[in-house]
């Protein structure tokens, strides 16, 4: 029996998925979570074989959760499902050790097969997302610029971003200016939009 954790903040989708996957003879949903933090806690408590994570959750995204699970439960395979299949997300997911990446539009039987593949040590990436990732190229942003842009996404003032990133106000301004320049954006808000559009943050 393959023990599963499902994490998705949309209750209807998560419970429907749990029901559909539960119909498979070799799959058992042992835990569900409505947020990234809850997913990490549930994974530690239930030690699933495979975690199926939504990419976009309110507190943390599935990729950062995958990074935590790689440390806490190295034997747990991670599959990301997303309604936002940007190329940059796929690259970040693979770097975090995610072994399955597919859109929410797939049939439940496809997801069940991907879970089995990942549990067996294999990988599965949706072919269309893979093709987009190859054509999109790499992010021009440094990791620090991406972090600062991510913190700027909610419209926080520079002083608050500096405090949260443990950087000086001047350094934050420099990172924001550099990121905007690299993305051809007139200001940090447009830079955030451009980086999100490509899945780089």
mmCIF file with all atom_site columns, N, CA and C in Angstrom, residues 84-155:
data_model
loop_
_atom_site.group_PDB
_atom_site.id
_atom_site.type_symbol
_atom_site.label_atom_id
_atom_site.label_alt_id
_atom_site.label_comp_id
_atom_site.label_asym_id
_atom_site.label_entity_id
_atom_site.label_seq_id
_atom_site.pdbx_PDB_ins_code
_atom_site.Cartn_x
_atom_site.Cartn_y
_atom_site.Cartn_z
_atom_site.occupancy
_atom_site.B_iso_or_equiv
_atom_site.pdbx_formal_charge
_atom_site.auth_seq_id
_atom_site.auth_comp_id
_atom_site.auth_asym_id
_atom_site.auth_atom_id
_atom_site.pdbx_PDB_model_num
ATOM 1   N N  . UNK A 1 84  ? -1.079 26.621 -12.180 1.00 0.00 ? 84  UNK A N  1
ATOM 2   C CA . UNK A 1 84  ? -0.217 27.704 -12.672 1.00 0.00 ? 84  UNK A CA 1
ATOM 3   C C  . UNK A 1 84  ? 1.082  27.101 -13.187 1.00 0.00 ? 84  UNK A C  1
ATOM 4   N N  . UNK A 1 85  ? 1.042  26.450 -14.322 1.00 0.00 ? 85  UNK A N  1
ATOM 5   C CA . UNK A 1 85  ? 2.202  25.715 -14.813 1.00 0.00 ? 85  UNK A CA 1
ATOM 6   C C  . UNK A 1 85  ? 3.233  26.570 -15.513 1.00 0.00 ? 85  UNK A C  1
ATOM 7   N N  . UNK A 1 86  ? 3.879  27.465 -14.785 1.00 0.00 ? 86  UNK A N  1
ATOM 8   C CA . UNK A 1 86  ? 4.925  28.291 -15.371 1.00 0.00 ? 86  UNK A CA 1
ATOM 9   C C  . UNK A 1 86  ? 6.243  27.509 -15.435 1.00 0.00 ? 86  UNK A C  1
ATOM 10  N N  . UNK A 1 87  ? 7.032  27.826 -16.439 1.00 0.00 ? 87  UNK A N  1
ATOM 11  C CA . UNK A 1 87  ? 8.305  27.130 -16.637 1.00 0.00 ? 87  UNK A CA 1
ATOM 12  C C  . UNK A 1 87  ? 9.238  27.293 -15.443 1.00 0.00 ? 87  UNK A C  1
ATOM 13  N N  . UNK A 1 88  ? 9.301  28.501 -14.891 1.00 0.00 ? 88  UNK A N  1
ATOM 14  C CA . UNK A 1 88  ? 10.187 28.752 -13.755 1.00 0.00 ? 88  UNK A CA 1
ATOM 15  C C  . UNK A 1 88  ? 9.818  27.921 -12.542 1.00 0.00 ? 88  UNK A C  1
ATOM 16  N N  . UNK A 1 89  ? 8.526  27.693 -12.354 1.00 0.00 ? 89  UNK A N  1
ATOM 17  C CA . UNK A 1 89  ? 8.082  26.854 -11.237 1.00 0.00 ? 89  UNK A CA 1
ATOM 18  C C  . UNK A 1 89  ? 8.628  25.439 -11.391 1.00 0.00 ? 89  UNK A C  1
ATOM 19  N N  . UNK A 1 90  ? 8.583  24.928 -12.602 1.00 0.00 ? 90  UNK A N  1
ATOM 20  C CA . UNK A 1 90  ? 9.072  23.567 -12.844 1.00 0.00 ? 90  UNK A CA 1
ATOM 21  C C  . UNK A 1 90  ? 10.556 23.467 -12.505 1.00 0.00 ? 90  UNK A C  1
ATOM 22  N N  . UNK A 1 91  ? 11.338 24.438 -12.939 1.00 0.00 ? 91  UNK A N  1
ATOM 23  C CA . UNK A 1 91  ? 12.778 24.398 -12.668 1.00 0.00 ? 91  UNK A CA 1
ATOM 24  C C  . UNK A 1 91  ? 13.050 24.475 -11.171 1.00 0.00 ? 91  UNK A C  1
ATOM 25  N N  . UNK A 1 92  ? 12.335 25.357 -10.471 1.00 0.00 ? 92  UNK A N  1
ATOM 26  C CA . UNK A 1 92  ? 12.515 25.471 -9.018  1.00 0.00 ? 92  UNK A CA 1
ATOM 27  C C  . UNK A 1 92  ? 12.111 24.168 -8.332  1.00 0.00 ? 92  UNK A C  1
ATOM 28  N N  . UNK A 1 93  ? 11.035 23.555 -8.813  1.00 0.00 ? 93  UNK A N  1
ATOM 29  C CA . UNK A 1 93  ? 10.550 22.309 -8.205  1.00 0.00 ? 93  UNK A CA 1
ATOM 30  C C  . UNK A 1 93  ? 11.581 21.195 -8.356  1.00 0.00 ? 93  UNK A C  1
ATOM 31  N N  . UNK A 1 94  ? 12.128 21.056 -9.545  1.00 0.00 ? 94  UNK A N  1
ATOM 32  C CA . UNK A 1 94  ? 13.122 20.004 -9.777  1.00 0.00 ? 94  UNK A CA 1
ATOM 33  C C  . UNK A 1 94  ? 14.360 20.236 -8.913  1.00 0.00 ? 94  UNK A C  1
ATOM 34  N N  . UNK A 1 95  ? 14.744 21.506 -8.748  1.00 0.00 ? 95  UNK A N  1
ATOM 35  C CA . UNK A 1 95  ? 15.899 21.827 -7.899  1.00 0.00 ? 95  UNK A CA 1
ATOM 36  C C  . UNK A 1 95  ? 15.634 21.472 -6.437  1.00 0.00 ? 95  UNK A C  1
ATOM 37  N N  . UNK A 1 96  ? 14.351 21.527 -6.035  1.00 0.00 ? 96  UNK A N  1
ATOM 38  C CA . UNK A 1 96  ? 13.986 21.217 -4.643  1.00 0.00 ? 96  UNK A CA 1
ATOM 39  C C  . UNK A 1 96  ? 13.794 19.718 -4.414  1.00 0.00 ? 96  UNK A C  1
ATOM 40  N N  . UNK A 1 97  ? 13.992 18.912 -5.472  1.00 0.00 ? 97  UNK A N  1
ATOM 41  C CA . UNK A 1 97  ? 13.880 17.468 -5.306  1.00 0.00 ? 97  UNK A CA 1
ATOM 42  C C  . UNK A 1 97  ? 12.515 16.887 -5.638  1.00 0.00 ? 97  UNK A C  1
ATOM 43  N N  . UNK A 1 98  ? 11.620 17.723 -6.203  1.00 0.00 ? 98  UNK A N  1
ATOM 44  C CA . UNK A 1 98  ? 10.300 17.231 -6.607  1.00 0.00 ? 98  UNK A CA 1
ATOM 45  C C  . UNK A 1 98  ? 10.478 16.236 -7.755  1.00 0.00 ? 98  UNK A C  1
ATOM 46  N N  . UNK A 1 99  ? 9.742  15.114 -7.699  1.00 0.00 ? 99  UNK A N  1
ATOM 47  C CA . UNK A 1 99  ? 9.923  14.079 -8.729  1.00 0.00 ? 99  UNK A CA 1
ATOM 48  C C  . UNK A 1 99  ? 8.716  13.947 -9.664  1.00 0.00 ? 99  UNK A C  1
ATOM 49  N N  . UNK A 1 100 ? 7.632  14.654 -9.346  1.00 0.00 ? 100 UNK A N  1
ATOM 50  C CA . UNK A 1 100 ? 6.472  14.652 -10.229 1.00 0.00 ? 100 UNK A CA 1
ATOM 51  C C  . UNK A 1 100 ? 5.920  16.066 -10.327 1.00 0.00 ? 100 UNK A C  1
ATOM 52  N N  . UNK A 1 101 ? 5.566  16.505 -11.542 1.00 0.00 ? 101 UNK A N  1
ATOM 53  C CA . UNK A 1 101 ? 5.063  17.864 -11.733 1.00 0.00 ? 101 UNK A CA 1
ATOM 54  C C  . UNK A 1 101 ? 4.028  17.823 -12.845 1.00 0.00 ? 101 UNK A C  1
ATOM 55  N N  . UNK A 1 102 ? 2.782  18.136 -12.511 1.00 0.00 ? 102 UNK A N  1
ATOM 56  C CA . UNK A 1 102 ? 1.734  18.053 -13.532 1.00 0.00 ? 102 UNK A CA 1
ATOM 57  C C  . UNK A 1 102 ? 0.609  19.035 -13.263 1.00 0.00 ? 102 UNK A C  1
ATOM 58  N N  . UNK A 1 103 ? -0.135 19.390 -14.309 1.00 0.00 ? 103 UNK A N  1
ATOM 59  C CA . UNK A 1 103 ? -1.229 20.340 -14.147 1.00 0.00 ? 103 UNK A CA 1
ATOM 60  C C  . UNK A 1 103 ? -2.445 19.690 -13.500 1.00 0.00 ? 103 UNK A C  1
ATOM 61  N N  . UNK A 1 104 ? -3.288 20.524 -12.887 1.00 0.00 ? 104 UNK A N  1
ATOM 62  C CA . UNK A 1 104 ? -4.503 20.019 -12.233 1.00 0.00 ? 104 UNK A CA 1
ATOM 63  C C  . UNK A 1 104 ? -5.527 19.509 -13.239 1.00 0.00 ? 104 UNK A C  1
ATOM 64  N N  . UNK A 1 105 ? -5.266 19.742 -14.509 1.00 0.00 ? 105 UNK A N  1
ATOM 65  C CA . UNK A 1 105 ? -6.224 19.308 -15.537 1.00 0.00 ? 105 UNK A CA 1
ATOM 66  C C  . UNK A 1 105 ? -6.114 17.821 -15.847 1.00 0.00 ? 105 UNK A C  1
ATOM 67  N N  . UNK A 1 106 ? -5.102 17.126 -15.310 1.00 0.00 ? 106 UNK A N  1
ATOM 68  C CA . UNK A 1 106 ? -4.962 15.701 -15.634 1.00 0.00 ? 106 UNK A CA 1
ATOM 69  C C  . UNK A 1 106 ? -6.056 14.874 -14.961 1.00 0.00 ? 106 UNK A C  1
ATOM 70  N N  . UNK A 1 107 ? -6.292 13.710 -15.508 1.00 0.00 ? 107 UNK A N  1
ATOM 71  C CA . UNK A 1 107 ? -7.274 12.780 -14.950 1.00 0.00 ? 107 UNK A CA 1
ATOM 72  C C  . UNK A 1 107 ? -6.697 12.142 -13.687 1.00 0.00 ? 107 UNK A C  1
ATOM 73  N N  . UNK A 1 108 ? -7.574 11.780 -12.745 1.00 0.00 ? 108 UNK A N  1
ATOM 74  C CA . UNK A 1 108 ? -7.123 11.172 -11.487 1.00 0.00 ? 108 UNK A CA 1
ATOM 75  C C  . UNK A 1 108 ? -6.324 9.887  -11.712 1.00 0.00 ? 108 UNK A C  1
ATOM 76  N N  . UNK A 1 109 ? -6.668 9.141  -12.772 1.00 0.00 ? 109 UNK A N  1
ATOM 77  C CA . UNK A 1 109 ? -5.923 7.900  -13.024 1.00 0.00 ? 109 UNK A CA 1
ATOM 78  C C  . UNK A 1 109 ? -4.479 8.194  -13.454 1.00 0.00 ? 109 UNK A C  1
ATOM 79  N N  . UNK A 1 110 ? -4.274 9.320  -14.143 1.00 0.00 ? 110 UNK A N  1
ATOM 80  C CA . UNK A 1 110 ? -2.913 9.732  -14.517 1.00 0.00 ? 110 UNK A CA 1
ATOM 81  C C  . UNK A 1 110 ? -2.134 10.089 -13.256 1.00 0.00 ? 110 UNK A C  1
ATOM 82  N N  . UNK A 1 111 ? -2.776 10.846 -12.361 1.00 0.00 ? 111 UNK A N  1
ATOM 83  C CA . UNK A 1 111 ? -2.117 11.200 -11.104 1.00 0.00 ? 111 UNK A CA 1
ATOM 84  C C  . UNK A 1 111 ? -1.759 9.945  -10.310 1.00 0.00 ? 111 UNK A C  1
ATOM 85  N N  . UNK A 1 112 ? -2.662 8.979  -10.269 1.00 0.00 ? 112 UNK A N  1
ATOM 86  C CA . UNK A 1 112 ? -2.394 7.729  -9.549  1.00 0.00 ? 112 UNK A CA 1
ATOM 87  C C  . UNK A 1 112 ? -1.169 7.026  -10.140 1.00 0.00 ? 112 UNK A C  1
ATOM 88  N N  . UNK A 1 113 ? -1.070 7.004  -11.464 1.00 0.00 ? 113 UNK A N  1
ATOM 89  C CA . UNK A 1 113 ? 0.092  6.386  -12.115 1.00 0.00 ? 113 UNK A CA 1
ATOM 90  C C  . UNK A 1 113 ? 1.379  7.146  -11.812 1.00 0.00 ? 113 UNK A C  1
ATOM 91  N N  . UNK A 1 114 ? 1.289  8.494  -11.762 1.00 0.00 ? 114 UNK A N  1
ATOM 92  C CA . UNK A 1 114 ? 2.463  9.311  -11.434 1.00 0.00 ? 114 UNK A CA 1
ATOM 93  C C  . UNK A 1 114 ? 2.904  9.033  -10.004 1.00 0.00 ? 114 UNK A C  1
ATOM 94  N N  . UNK A 1 115 ? 1.945  8.893  -9.095  1.00 0.00 ? 115 UNK A N  1
ATOM 95  C CA . UNK A 1 115 ? 2.266  8.559  -7.699  1.00 0.00 ? 115 UNK A CA 1
ATOM 96  C C  . UNK A 1 115 ? 3.034  7.237  -7.646  1.00 0.00 ? 115 UNK A C  1
ATOM 97  N N  . UNK A 1 116 ? 2.564  6.254  -8.400  1.00 0.00 ? 116 UNK A N  1
ATOM 98  C CA . UNK A 1 116 ? 3.252  4.946  -8.419  1.00 0.00 ? 116 UNK A CA 1
ATOM 99  C C  . UNK A 1 116 ? 4.667  5.077  -8.990  1.00 0.00 ? 116 UNK A C  1
ATOM 100 N N  . UNK A 1 117 ? 4.801  5.856  -10.046 1.00 0.00 ? 117 UNK A N  1
ATOM 101 C CA . UNK A 1 117 ? 6.116  6.072  -10.672 1.00 0.00 ? 117 UNK A CA 1
ATOM 102 C C  . UNK A 1 117 ? 7.083  6.705  -9.676  1.00 0.00 ? 117 UNK A C  1
ATOM 103 N N  . UNK A 1 118 ? 6.627  7.760  -9.002  1.00 0.00 ? 118 UNK A N  1
ATOM 104 C CA . UNK A 1 118 ? 7.469  8.473  -8.030  1.00 0.00 ? 118 UNK A CA 1
ATOM 105 C C  . UNK A 1 118 ? 7.803  7.561  -6.849  1.00 0.00 ? 118 UNK A C  1
ATOM 106 N N  . UNK A 1 119 ? 6.819  6.808  -6.395  1.00 0.00 ? 119 UNK A N  1
ATOM 107 C CA . UNK A 1 119 ? 7.065  5.882  -5.278  1.00 0.00 ? 119 UNK A CA 1
ATOM 108 C C  . UNK A 1 119 ? 8.111  4.834  -5.657  1.00 0.00 ? 119 UNK A C  1
ATOM 109 N N  . UNK A 1 120 ? 8.125  4.464  -6.928  1.00 0.00 ? 120 UNK A N  1
ATOM 110 C CA . UNK A 1 120 ? 9.088  3.479  -7.408  1.00 0.00 ? 120 UNK A CA 1
ATOM 111 C C  . UNK A 1 120 ? 10.461 4.071  -7.701  1.00 0.00 ? 120 UNK A C  1
ATOM 112 N N  . UNK A 1 121 ? 10.631 5.363  -7.451  1.00 0.00 ? 121 UNK A N  1
ATOM 113 C CA . UNK A 1 121 ? 11.928 6.007  -7.664  1.00 0.00 ? 121 UNK A CA 1
ATOM 114 C C  . UNK A 1 121 ? 12.061 6.736  -8.989  1.00 0.00 ? 121 UNK A C  1
ATOM 115 N N  . UNK A 1 122 ? 10.983 6.742  -9.777  1.00 0.00 ? 122 UNK A N  1
ATOM 116 C CA . UNK A 1 122 ? 11.033 7.412  -11.076 1.00 0.00 ? 122 UNK A CA 1
ATOM 117 C C  . UNK A 1 122 ? 10.597 8.866  -11.001 1.00 0.00 ? 122 UNK A C  1
ATOM 118 N N  . UNK A 1 123 ? 10.541 9.500  -12.168 1.00 0.00 ? 123 UNK A N  1
ATOM 119 C CA . UNK A 1 123 ? 10.119 10.901 -12.285 1.00 0.00 ? 123 UNK A CA 1
ATOM 120 C C  . UNK A 1 123 ? 9.030  11.004 -13.352 1.00 0.00 ? 123 UNK A C  1
ATOM 121 N N  . UNK A 1 124 ? 8.199  12.042 -13.213 1.00 0.00 ? 124 UNK A N  1
ATOM 122 C CA . UNK A 1 124 ? 7.236  12.337 -14.273 1.00 0.00 ? 124 UNK A CA 1
ATOM 123 C C  . UNK A 1 124 ? 7.060  13.848 -14.335 1.00 0.00 ? 124 UNK A C  1
ATOM 124 N N  . UNK A 1 125 ? 7.282  14.414 -15.509 1.00 0.00 ? 125 UNK A N  1
ATOM 125 C CA . UNK A 1 125 ? 7.024  15.831 -15.738 1.00 0.00 ? 125 UNK A CA 1
ATOM 126 C C  . UNK A 1 125 ? 6.082  15.929 -16.927 1.00 0.00 ? 125 UNK A C  1
ATOM 127 N N  . UNK A 1 126 ? 5.021  16.704 -16.763 1.00 0.00 ? 126 UNK A N  1
ATOM 128 C CA . UNK A 1 126 ? 4.072  16.891 -17.850 1.00 0.00 ? 126 UNK A CA 1
ATOM 129 C C  . UNK A 1 126 ? 4.825  17.375 -19.098 1.00 0.00 ? 126 UNK A C  1
ATOM 130 N N  . UNK A 1 127 ? 4.645  16.700 -20.243 1.00 0.00 ? 127 UNK A N  1
ATOM 131 C CA . UNK A 1 127 ? 5.419  17.031 -21.449 1.00 0.00 ? 127 UNK A CA 1
ATOM 132 C C  . UNK A 1 127 ? 5.283  18.483 -21.903 1.00 0.00 ? 127 UNK A C  1
ATOM 133 N N  . UNK A 1 128 ? 4.083  19.056 -21.817 1.00 0.00 ? 128 UNK A N  1
ATOM 134 C CA . UNK A 1 128 ? 3.899  20.448 -22.260 1.00 0.00 ? 128 UNK A CA 1
ATOM 135 C C  . UNK A 1 128 ? 4.651  21.410 -21.359 1.00 0.00 ? 128 UNK A C  1
ATOM 136 N N  . UNK A 1 129 ? 4.592  21.162 -20.032 1.00 0.00 ? 129 UNK A N  1
ATOM 137 C CA . UNK A 1 129 ? 5.314  22.024 -19.101 1.00 0.00 ? 129 UNK A CA 1
ATOM 138 C C  . UNK A 1 129 ? 6.822  21.901 -19.321 1.00 0.00 ? 129 UNK A C  1
ATOM 139 N N  . UNK A 1 130 ? 7.275  20.695 -19.591 1.00 0.00 ? 130 UNK A N  1
ATOM 140 C CA . UNK A 1 130 ? 8.707  20.483 -19.846 1.00 0.00 ? 130 UNK A CA 1
ATOM 141 C C  . UNK A 1 130 ? 9.152  21.257 -21.087 1.00 0.00 ? 130 UNK A C  1
ATOM 142 N N  . UNK A 1 131 ? 8.343  21.213 -22.143 1.00 0.00 ? 131 UNK A N  1
ATOM 143 C CA . UNK A 1 131 ? 8.683  21.927 -23.384 1.00 0.00 ? 131 UNK A CA 1
ATOM 144 C C  . UNK A 1 131 ? 8.734  23.436 -23.139 1.00 0.00 ? 131 UNK A C  1
ATOM 145 N N  . UNK A 1 132 ? 7.777  23.959 -22.357 1.00 0.00 ? 132 UNK A N  1
ATOM 146 C CA . UNK A 1 132 ? 7.757  25.393 -22.040 1.00 0.00 ? 132 UNK A CA 1
ATOM 147 C C  . UNK A 1 132 ? 8.992  25.783 -21.250 1.00 0.00 ? 132 UNK A C  1
ATOM 148 N N  . UNK A 1 133 ? 9.375  24.925 -20.284 1.00 0.00 ? 133 UNK A N  1
ATOM 149 C CA . UNK A 1 133 ? 10.530 25.221 -19.438 1.00 0.00 ? 133 UNK A CA 1
ATOM 150 C C  . UNK A 1 133 ? 11.804 25.305 -20.266 1.00 0.00 ? 133 UNK A C  1
ATOM 151 N N  . UNK A 1 134 ? 11.928 24.412 -21.247 1.00 0.00 ? 134 UNK A N  1
ATOM 152 C CA . UNK A 1 134 ? 13.129 24.407 -22.086 1.00 0.00 ? 134 UNK A CA 1
ATOM 153 C C  . UNK A 1 134 ? 13.184 25.684 -22.939 1.00 0.00 ? 134 UNK A C  1
ATOM 154 N N  . UNK A 1 135 ? 12.047 26.104 -23.464 1.00 0.00 ? 135 UNK A N  1
ATOM 155 C CA . UNK A 1 135 ? 12.037 27.276 -24.335 1.00 0.00 ? 135 UNK A CA 1
ATOM 156 C C  . UNK A 1 135 ? 12.126 28.590 -23.553 1.00 0.00 ? 135 UNK A C  1
ATOM 157 N N  . UNK A 1 136 ? 11.739 28.574 -22.272 1.00 0.00 ? 136 UNK A N  1
ATOM 158 C CA . UNK A 1 136 ? 11.704 29.820 -21.494 1.00 0.00 ? 136 UNK A CA 1
ATOM 159 C C  . UNK A 1 136 ? 13.076 30.289 -21.043 1.00 0.00 ? 136 UNK A C  1
ATOM 160 N N  . UNK A 1 137 ? 14.023 29.382 -20.919 1.00 0.00 ? 137 UNK A N  1
ATOM 161 C CA . UNK A 1 137 ? 15.349 29.780 -20.453 1.00 0.00 ? 137 UNK A CA 1
ATOM 162 C C  . UNK A 1 137 ? 15.386 29.938 -18.946 1.00 0.00 ? 137 UNK A C  1
ATOM 163 N N  . UNK A 1 138 ? 16.574 30.257 -18.433 1.00 0.00 ? 138 UNK A N  1
ATOM 164 C CA . UNK A 1 138 ? 16.771 30.385 -16.990 1.00 0.00 ? 138 UNK A CA 1
ATOM 165 C C  . UNK A 1 138 ? 16.426 31.783 -16.508 1.00 0.00 ? 138 UNK A C  1
ATOM 166 N N  . UNK A 1 139 ? 16.131 31.892 -15.225 1.00 0.00 ? 139 UNK A N  1
ATOM 167 C CA . UNK A 1 139 ? 15.847 33.187 -14.614 1.00 0.00 ? 139 UNK A CA 1
ATOM 168 C C  . UNK A 1 139 ? 17.108 34.046 -14.624 1.00 0.00 ? 139 UNK A C  1
ATOM 169 N N  . UNK A 1 140 ? 16.975 35.320 -14.988 1.00 0.00 ? 140 UNK A N  1
ATOM 170 C CA . UNK A 1 140 ? 18.140 36.215 -14.948 1.00 0.00 ? 140 UNK A CA 1
ATOM 171 C C  . UNK A 1 140 ? 18.425 36.715 -13.528 1.00 0.00 ? 140 UNK A C  1
ATOM 172 N N  . UNK A 1 141 ? 17.517 36.435 -12.590 1.00 0.00 ? 141 UNK A N  1
ATOM 173 C CA . UNK A 1 141 ? 17.644 36.970 -11.235 1.00 0.00 ? 141 UNK A CA 1
ATOM 174 C C  . UNK A 1 141 ? 18.595 36.132 -10.387 1.00 0.00 ? 141 UNK A C  1
ATOM 175 N N  . UNK A 1 142 ? 19.349 36.807 -9.536  1.00 0.00 ? 142 UNK A N  1
ATOM 176 C CA . UNK A 1 142 ? 20.136 36.080 -8.543  1.00 0.00 ? 142 UNK A CA 1
ATOM 177 C C  . UNK A 1 142 ? 19.170 35.576 -7.467  1.00 0.00 ? 142 UNK A C  1
ATOM 178 N N  . UNK A 1 143 ? 19.554 34.570 -6.678  1.00 0.00 ? 143 UNK A N  1
ATOM 179 C CA . UNK A 1 143 ? 18.663 34.105 -5.609  1.00 0.00 ? 143 UNK A CA 1
ATOM 180 C C  . UNK A 1 143 ? 18.247 35.230 -4.659  1.00 0.00 ? 143 UNK A C  1
ATOM 181 N N  . UNK A 1 144 ? 19.181 36.156 -4.340  1.00 0.00 ? 144 UNK A N  1
ATOM 182 C CA . UNK A 1 144 ? 18.868 37.257 -3.429  1.00 0.00 ? 144 UNK A CA 1
ATOM 183 C C  . UNK A 1 144 ? 17.852 38.214 -4.052  1.00 0.00 ? 144 UNK A C  1
ATOM 184 N N  . UNK A 1 145 ? 18.028 38.511 -5.365  1.00 0.00 ? 145 UNK A N  1
ATOM 185 C CA . UNK A 1 145 ? 17.073 39.391 -6.047  1.00 0.00 ? 145 UNK A CA 1
ATOM 186 C C  . UNK A 1 145 ? 15.690 38.763 -6.059  1.00 0.00 ? 145 UNK A C  1
ATOM 187 N N  . UNK A 1 146 ? 15.638 37.454 -6.298  1.00 0.00 ? 146 UNK A N  1
ATOM 188 C CA . UNK A 1 146 ? 14.349 36.756 -6.301  1.00 0.00 ? 146 UNK A CA 1
ATOM 189 C C  . UNK A 1 146 ? 13.710 36.815 -4.921  1.00 0.00 ? 146 UNK A C  1
ATOM 190 N N  . UNK A 1 147 ? 14.506 36.620 -3.869  1.00 0.00 ? 147 UNK A N  1
ATOM 191 C CA . UNK A 1 147 ? 13.984 36.691 -2.491  1.00 0.00 ? 147 UNK A CA 1
ATOM 192 C C  . UNK A 1 147 ? 13.397 38.065 -2.203  1.00 0.00 ? 147 UNK A C  1
ATOM 193 N N  . UNK A 1 148 ? 14.147 39.100 -2.562  1.00 0.00 ? 148 UNK A N  1
ATOM 194 C CA . UNK A 1 148 ? 13.699 40.470 -2.285  1.00 0.00 ? 148 UNK A CA 1
ATOM 195 C C  . UNK A 1 148 ? 12.438 40.796 -3.081  1.00 0.00 ? 148 UNK A C  1
ATOM 196 N N  . UNK A 1 149 ? 12.387 40.359 -4.346  1.00 0.00 ? 149 UNK A N  1
ATOM 197 C CA . UNK A 1 149 ? 11.173 40.585 -5.151  1.00 0.00 ? 149 UNK A CA 1
ATOM 198 C C  . UNK A 1 149 ? 9.972  39.868 -4.543  1.00 0.00 ? 149 UNK A C  1
ATOM 199 N N  . UNK A 1 150 ? 10.211 38.641 -4.054  1.00 0.00 ? 150 UNK A N  1
ATOM 200 C CA . UNK A 1 150 ? 9.137  37.866 -3.418  1.00 0.00 ? 150 UNK A CA 1
ATOM 201 C C  . UNK A 1 150 ? 8.586  38.634 -2.215  1.00 0.00 ? 150 UNK A C  1
ATOM 202 N N  . UNK A 1 151 ? 9.489  39.205 -1.416  1.00 0.00 ? 151 UNK A N  1
ATOM 203 C CA . UNK A 1 151 ? 9.061  39.985 -0.245  1.00 0.00 ? 151 UNK A CA 1
ATOM 204 C C  . UNK A 1 151 ? 8.343  41.267 -0.659  1.00 0.00 ? 151 UNK A C  1
ATOM 205 N N  . UNK A 1 152 ? 8.686  41.790 -1.830  1.00 0.00 ? 152 UNK A N  1
ATOM 206 C CA . UNK A 1 152 ? 8.062  43.026 -2.322  1.00 0.00 ? 152 UNK A CA 1
ATOM 207 C C  . UNK A 1 152 ? 6.688  42.770 -2.933  1.00 0.00 ? 152 UNK A C  1
ATOM 208 N N  . UNK A 1 153 ? 6.381  41.503 -3.184  1.00 0.00 ? 153 UNK A N  1
ATOM 209 C CA . UNK A 1 153 ? 5.153  41.161 -3.915  1.00 0.00 ? 153 UNK A CA 1
ATOM 210 C C  . UNK A 1 153 ? 3.889  41.647 -3.220  1.00 0.00 ? 153 UNK A C  1
ATOM 211 N N  . UNK A 1 154 ? 3.901  41.696 -1.899  1.00 0.00 ? 154 UNK A N  1
ATOM 212 C CA . UNK A 1 154 ? 2.697  42.132 -1.181  1.00 0.00 ? 154 UNK A CA 1
ATOM 213 C C  . UNK A 1 154 ? 2.588  43.637 -1.055  1.00 0.00 ? 154 UNK A C  1
ATOM 214 N N  . UNK A 1 155 ? 3.548  44.372 -1.654  1.00 0.00 ? 155 UNK A N  1
ATOM 215 C CA . UNK A 1 155 ? 3.506  45.834 -1.580  1.00 0.00 ? 155 UNK A CA 1
ATOM 216 C C  . UNK A 1 155 ? 4.151  46.399 -0.326  1.00 0.00 ? 155 UNK A C  1
#
